[in-house]
Amino acid sequence: MTPAPRRTHHAAPPREDVLAAAMATIAERGLDGLTMAGLGREVGMSSGHLLYYFRTKDELLLQTLEWSENRLGAERRALLAEPGTTRERLDAYIDLYLPAGHRDPHWTLWLEVWGRSQNADDEARARQAAIEGAWHRDLVALLAEGVSRGEFRAVDADRFATRLRALLDGFSVHVTVGIPGTGREQVLAQAAEFLDETLSPGMGAGHEGAAGVNSI
């Protein structure tokens, strides 16, 4: 009697492989090209199997963002630990913060998650806040260090960080969606000019008023 053929069990790919494939799809085809069925084909899983692990597409997107942010976080911590002036490290922070260019996949994903967050539950919102908080804390520490060393004028580091990140977020949206006149190099120059005007030790309140950034 011929034995029945054995069923081959295909183990699900590691979670990181799925998230990396999702980000690669966004980079190659945009968010419209990311479907559960298509991603399943990429990683050898059914869409039903993916839904078993991620429950919804919103959860898949948020986990992909968290995975990408973990990688950026490691890069950010490494550059902030490098030698050099505080301003040099602040410039490096901003360089990492801003999109690489039009349709940057990480920022494209961020904008989508932000848009969907209007209907997100408290747990999802807390996870998004944790991502924001990591960037904010590192920036506050960097600004406080620059003030303590006399490289920056005396500012409230937390308030300044909030306003600087709002500026960077606005510029990042423009770069990502491709608004004319706001390419990456132009935005980097604008950010550097803003820091010169607001953080240089010799700049006083009068200059700030002229720059439109009073009480930063």
CSV table of C-alpha atoms in Angstrom, one decimal:
chain,number,residue,atom,x,y,z
A,1,MET,CA,0.0,0.0,0.0
A,2,THR,CA,1.4,3.3,-1.0
A,3,PRO,CA,1.6,5.7,2.0
A,4,ALA,CA,-0.4,9.0,1.6
A,5,PRO,CA,1.8,11.9,0.7
A,6,ARG,CA,2.8,14.0,3.7
A,7,ARG,CA,1.4,17.5,4.0
A,8,THR,CA,4.1,20.1,3.9
A,9,HIS,CA,3.7,22.7,6.7
A,10,HIS,CA,4.9,26.1,5.7
A,11,ALA,CA,5.8,28.1,8.7
A,12,ALA,CA,4.8,31.8,8.7
A,13,PRO,CA,7.7,34.1,7.9
A,14,PRO,CA,9.1,36.1,10.8
A,15,ARG,CA,7.1,39.2,11.7
A,16,GLU,CA,10.0,41.5,10.7
A,17,ASP,CA,10.1,39.9,7.2
A,18,VAL,CA,6.4,40.8,6.7
A,19,LEU,CA,6.9,44.3,7.9
A,20,ALA,CA,10.0,44.8,5.7
A,21,ALA,CA,8.1,43.5,2.7
A,22,ALA,CA,5.2,45.9,3.5
A,23,MET,CA,7.7,48.9,3.6
A,24,ALA,CA,9.3,47.7,0.4
A,25,THR,CA,5.9,47.6,-1.3
A,26,ILE,CA,5.1,51.1,-0.2
A,27,ALA,CA,8.5,52.3,-1.5
A,28,GLU,CA,8.0,50.6,-4.9
A,29,ARG,CA,4.3,51.0,-5.5
A,30,GLY,CA,3.0,53.5,-2.9
A,31,LEU,CA,0.2,52.9,-0.4
A,32,ASP,CA,-2.3,52.0,-3.1
A,33,GLY,CA,-0.1,49.1,-4.0
A,34,LEU,CA,-0.1,47.6,-0.5
A,35,THR,CA,-3.0,45.1,-0.2
A,36,MET,CA,-3.3,42.2,2.2
A,37,ALA,CA,-3.6,39.8,-0.8
A,38,GLY,CA,-0.6,41.3,-2.5
A,39,LEU,CA,1.6,41.3,0.6
A,40,GLY,CA,0.5,37.7,1.3
A,41,ARG,CA,1.8,36.7,-2.1
A,42,GLU,CA,5.1,38.5,-1.4
A,43,VAL,CA,5.7,36.6,1.9
A,44,GLY,CA,4.0,33.3,1.0
A,45,MET,CA,1.0,33.8,3.3
A,46,SER,CA,-2.8,34.0,2.5
A,47,SER,CA,-4.5,37.3,3.2
A,48,GLY,CA,-6.5,35.5,5.9
A,49,HIS,CA,-3.3,34.4,7.6
A,50,LEU,CA,-2.1,38.0,7.6
A,51,LEU,CA,-5.4,39.1,9.1
A,52,TYR,CA,-5.0,36.5,11.8
A,53,TYR,CA,-1.7,38.1,12.8
A,54,PHE,CA,-2.5,41.8,12.2
A,55,ARG,CA,-6.3,41.9,12.6
A,56,THR,CA,-6.7,44.9,10.3
A,57,LYS,CA,-4.8,46.9,7.7
A,58,ASP,CA,-4.6,49.8,10.2
A,59,GLU,CA,-2.7,47.5,12.6
A,60,LEU,CA,-0.4,46.3,9.8
A,61,LEU,CA,0.4,49.9,8.9
A,62,LEU,CA,1.0,50.9,12.5
A,63,GLN,CA,3.3,47.9,13.1
A,64,THR,CA,5.2,48.7,9.9
A,65,LEU,CA,5.6,52.3,11.1
A,66,GLU,CA,6.8,51.1,14.5
A,67,TRP,CA,9.3,48.7,12.8
A,68,SER,CA,10.6,51.5,10.6
A,69,GLU,CA,10.8,53.9,13.6
A,70,ASN,CA,12.8,51.4,15.6
A,71,ARG,CA,15.4,51.3,12.8
A,72,LEU,CA,15.5,55.1,12.7
A,73,GLY,CA,15.7,55.3,16.4
A,74,ALA,CA,18.8,53.2,16.5
A,75,GLU,CA,20.3,55.5,13.8
A,76,ARG,CA,19.3,58.6,15.7
A,77,ARG,CA,20.8,57.4,19.0
A,78,ALA,CA,24.1,56.6,17.2
A,79,LEU,CA,24.4,60.0,15.5
A,80,LEU,CA,23.6,61.8,18.8
A,81,ALA,CA,26.3,59.9,20.5
A,82,GLU,CA,29.0,61.0,18.0
A,83,PRO,CA,31.6,63.6,18.9
A,84,GLY,CA,31.3,67.1,17.6
A,85,THR,CA,29.5,70.3,18.5
A,86,THR,CA,25.8,70.3,19.6
A,87,ARG,CA,24.9,72.2,16.5
A,88,GLU,CA,26.5,69.6,14.2
A,89,ARG,CA,24.5,66.9,16.0
A,90,LEU,CA,21.3,69.0,15.8
A,91,ASP,CA,21.9,69.4,12.0
A,92,ALA,CA,22.3,65.6,11.8
A,93,TYR,CA,19.1,65.1,13.7
A,94,ILE,CA,17.2,67.3,11.3
A,95,ASP,CA,18.8,65.6,8.3
A,96,LEU,CA,17.5,62.3,9.6
A,97,TYR,CA,14.1,63.7,10.6
A,98,LEU,CA,13.2,65.1,7.2
A,99,PRO,CA,12.1,62.9,4.2
A,100,ALA,CA,14.6,61.7,1.7
A,101,GLY,CA,12.5,63.3,-1.0
A,102,HIS,CA,9.1,63.2,-2.8
A,103,ARG,CA,7.2,60.0,-1.9
A,104,ASP,CA,9.6,59.0,0.9
A,105,PRO,CA,8.1,55.7,2.0
A,106,HIS,CA,8.5,56.3,5.7
A,107,TRP,CA,6.9,59.7,5.6
A,108,THR,CA,4.2,58.4,3.2
A,109,LEU,CA,3.4,55.8,5.8
A,110,TRP,CA,3.5,58.3,8.6
A,111,LEU,CA,1.0,60.5,6.8
A,112,GLU,CA,-1.4,57.6,6.2
A,113,VAL,CA,-1.2,56.5,9.9
A,114,TRP,CA,-1.8,60.1,11.0
A,115,GLY,CA,-4.9,60.3,8.7
A,116,ARG,CA,-6.3,57.1,10.0
A,117,SER,CA,-5.7,58.1,13.7
A,118,GLN,CA,-8.8,60.2,13.7
A,119,ASN,CA,-10.7,56.9,14.2
A,120,ALA,CA,-8.0,55.0,16.1
A,121,ASP,CA,-8.6,53.6,19.6
A,122,ASP,CA,-6.7,54.8,22.7
A,123,GLU,CA,-4.1,52.0,22.5
A,124,ALA,CA,-3.2,52.9,18.9
A,125,ARG,CA,-3.0,56.6,19.7
A,126,ALA,CA,-0.7,55.8,22.7
A,127,ARG,CA,1.6,53.9,20.4
A,128,GLN,CA,1.7,56.8,17.9
A,129,ALA,CA,2.4,59.2,20.9
A,130,ALA,CA,5.3,56.9,21.9
A,131,ILE,CA,6.9,57.3,18.5
A,132,GLU,CA,6.5,61.1,18.7
A,133,GLY,CA,7.8,61.1,22.3
A,134,ALA,CA,11.1,59.4,21.4
A,135,TRP,CA,12.0,62.1,18.8
A,136,HIS,CA,10.9,64.9,21.2
A,137,ARG,CA,12.9,63.7,24.2
A,138,ASP,CA,16.1,63.3,22.1
A,139,LEU,CA,15.6,66.8,20.7
A,140,VAL,CA,14.9,68.4,24.1
A,141,ALA,CA,18.1,66.7,25.5
A,142,LEU,CA,20.1,68.0,22.6
A,143,LEU,CA,18.8,71.6,22.9
A,144,ALA,CA,19.4,71.5,26.7
A,145,GLU,CA,23.0,70.4,26.1
A,146,GLY,CA,23.6,73.1,23.6
A,147,VAL,CA,22.3,75.7,26.1
A,148,SER,CA,24.4,74.4,29.0
A,149,ARG,CA,27.5,74.5,26.8
A,150,GLY,CA,26.8,78.1,25.7
A,151,GLU,CA,26.5,77.0,22.1
A,152,PHE,CA,22.8,78.0,22.0
A,153,ARG,CA,21.2,81.0,23.6
A,154,ALA,CA,19.0,80.3,26.7
A,155,VAL,CA,15.7,78.8,25.5
A,156,ASP,CA,13.1,76.6,27.1
A,157,ALA,CA,14.2,73.3,25.5
A,158,ASP,CA,10.9,71.6,25.7
A,159,ARG,CA,8.9,74.6,24.2
A,160,PHE,CA,11.6,75.1,21.5
A,161,ALA,CA,11.6,71.4,20.6
A,162,THR,CA,7.8,71.5,20.2
A,163,ARG,CA,7.9,74.4,17.9
A,164,LEU,CA,10.9,73.2,15.9
A,165,ARG,CA,9.3,69.8,15.3
A,166,ALA,CA,6.1,71.5,14.2
A,167,LEU,CA,8.1,73.4,11.6
A,168,LEU,CA,9.9,70.2,10.5
A,169,ASP,CA,6.6,68.3,10.3
A,170,GLY,CA,5.1,71.0,8.0
A,171,PHE,CA,8.2,71.1,5.8
A,172,SER,CA,8.2,67.2,5.7
A,173,VAL,CA,4.6,67.1,4.5
A,174,HIS,CA,5.5,69.5,1.7
A,175,VAL,CA,8.6,67.5,0.7
A,176,THR,CA,6.7,64.2,0.8
A,177,VAL,CA,3.8,65.3,-1.4
A,178,GLY,CA,6.1,67.2,-3.7
A,179,ILE,CA,4.9,70.8,-3.3
A,180,PRO,CA,7.0,72.9,-5.7
A,181,GLY,CA,9.7,75.0,-4.1
A,182,THR,CA,10.0,72.8,-1.1
A,183,GLY,CA,12.5,70.1,-2.1
A,184,ARG,CA,14.7,68.5,0.5
A,185,GLU,CA,17.8,70.7,-0.1
A,186,GLN,CA,15.6,73.9,0.1
A,187,VAL,CA,14.0,72.7,3.4
A,188,LEU,CA,17.4,71.9,4.9
A,189,ALA,CA,18.6,75.4,4.1
A,190,GLN,CA,15.4,76.9,5.6
A,191,ALA,CA,15.8,74.9,8.8
A,192,ALA,CA,19.5,75.9,9.1
A,193,GLU,CA,18.5,79.6,8.6
A,194,PHE,CA,15.8,79.2,11.3
A,195,LEU,CA,18.3,77.8,13.8
A,196,ASP,CA,20.8,80.5,13.0
A,197,GLU,CA,18.1,83.1,13.7
A,198,THR,CA,16.8,81.6,16.9
A,199,LEU,CA,19.5,79.7,18.6
A,200,SER,CA,22.7,81.7,18.1
A,201,PRO,CA,23.9,83.1,21.4
A,202,GLY,CA,24.3,86.6,20.1
A,203,MET,CA,20.7,86.8,18.9
A,204,GLY,CA,18.4,88.7,21.2
A,205,ALA,CA,14.6,89.1,21.6
A,206,GLY,CA,14.6,92.0,19.1
A,207,HIS,CA,16.0,89.9,16.3
A,208,GLU,CA,13.5,87.1,17.1
A,209,GLY,CA,10.6,89.6,16.8
A,210,ALA,CA,11.9,90.5,13.3
A,211,ALA,CA,12.0,86.8,12.5
A,212,GLY,CA,8.5,86.2,13.7
A,213,VAL,CA,9.5,83.7,16.4
A,214,ASN,CA,9.0,85.7,19.6
A,215,SER,CA,9.1,84.0,22.9
A,216,ILE,CA,10.5,80.7,21.7
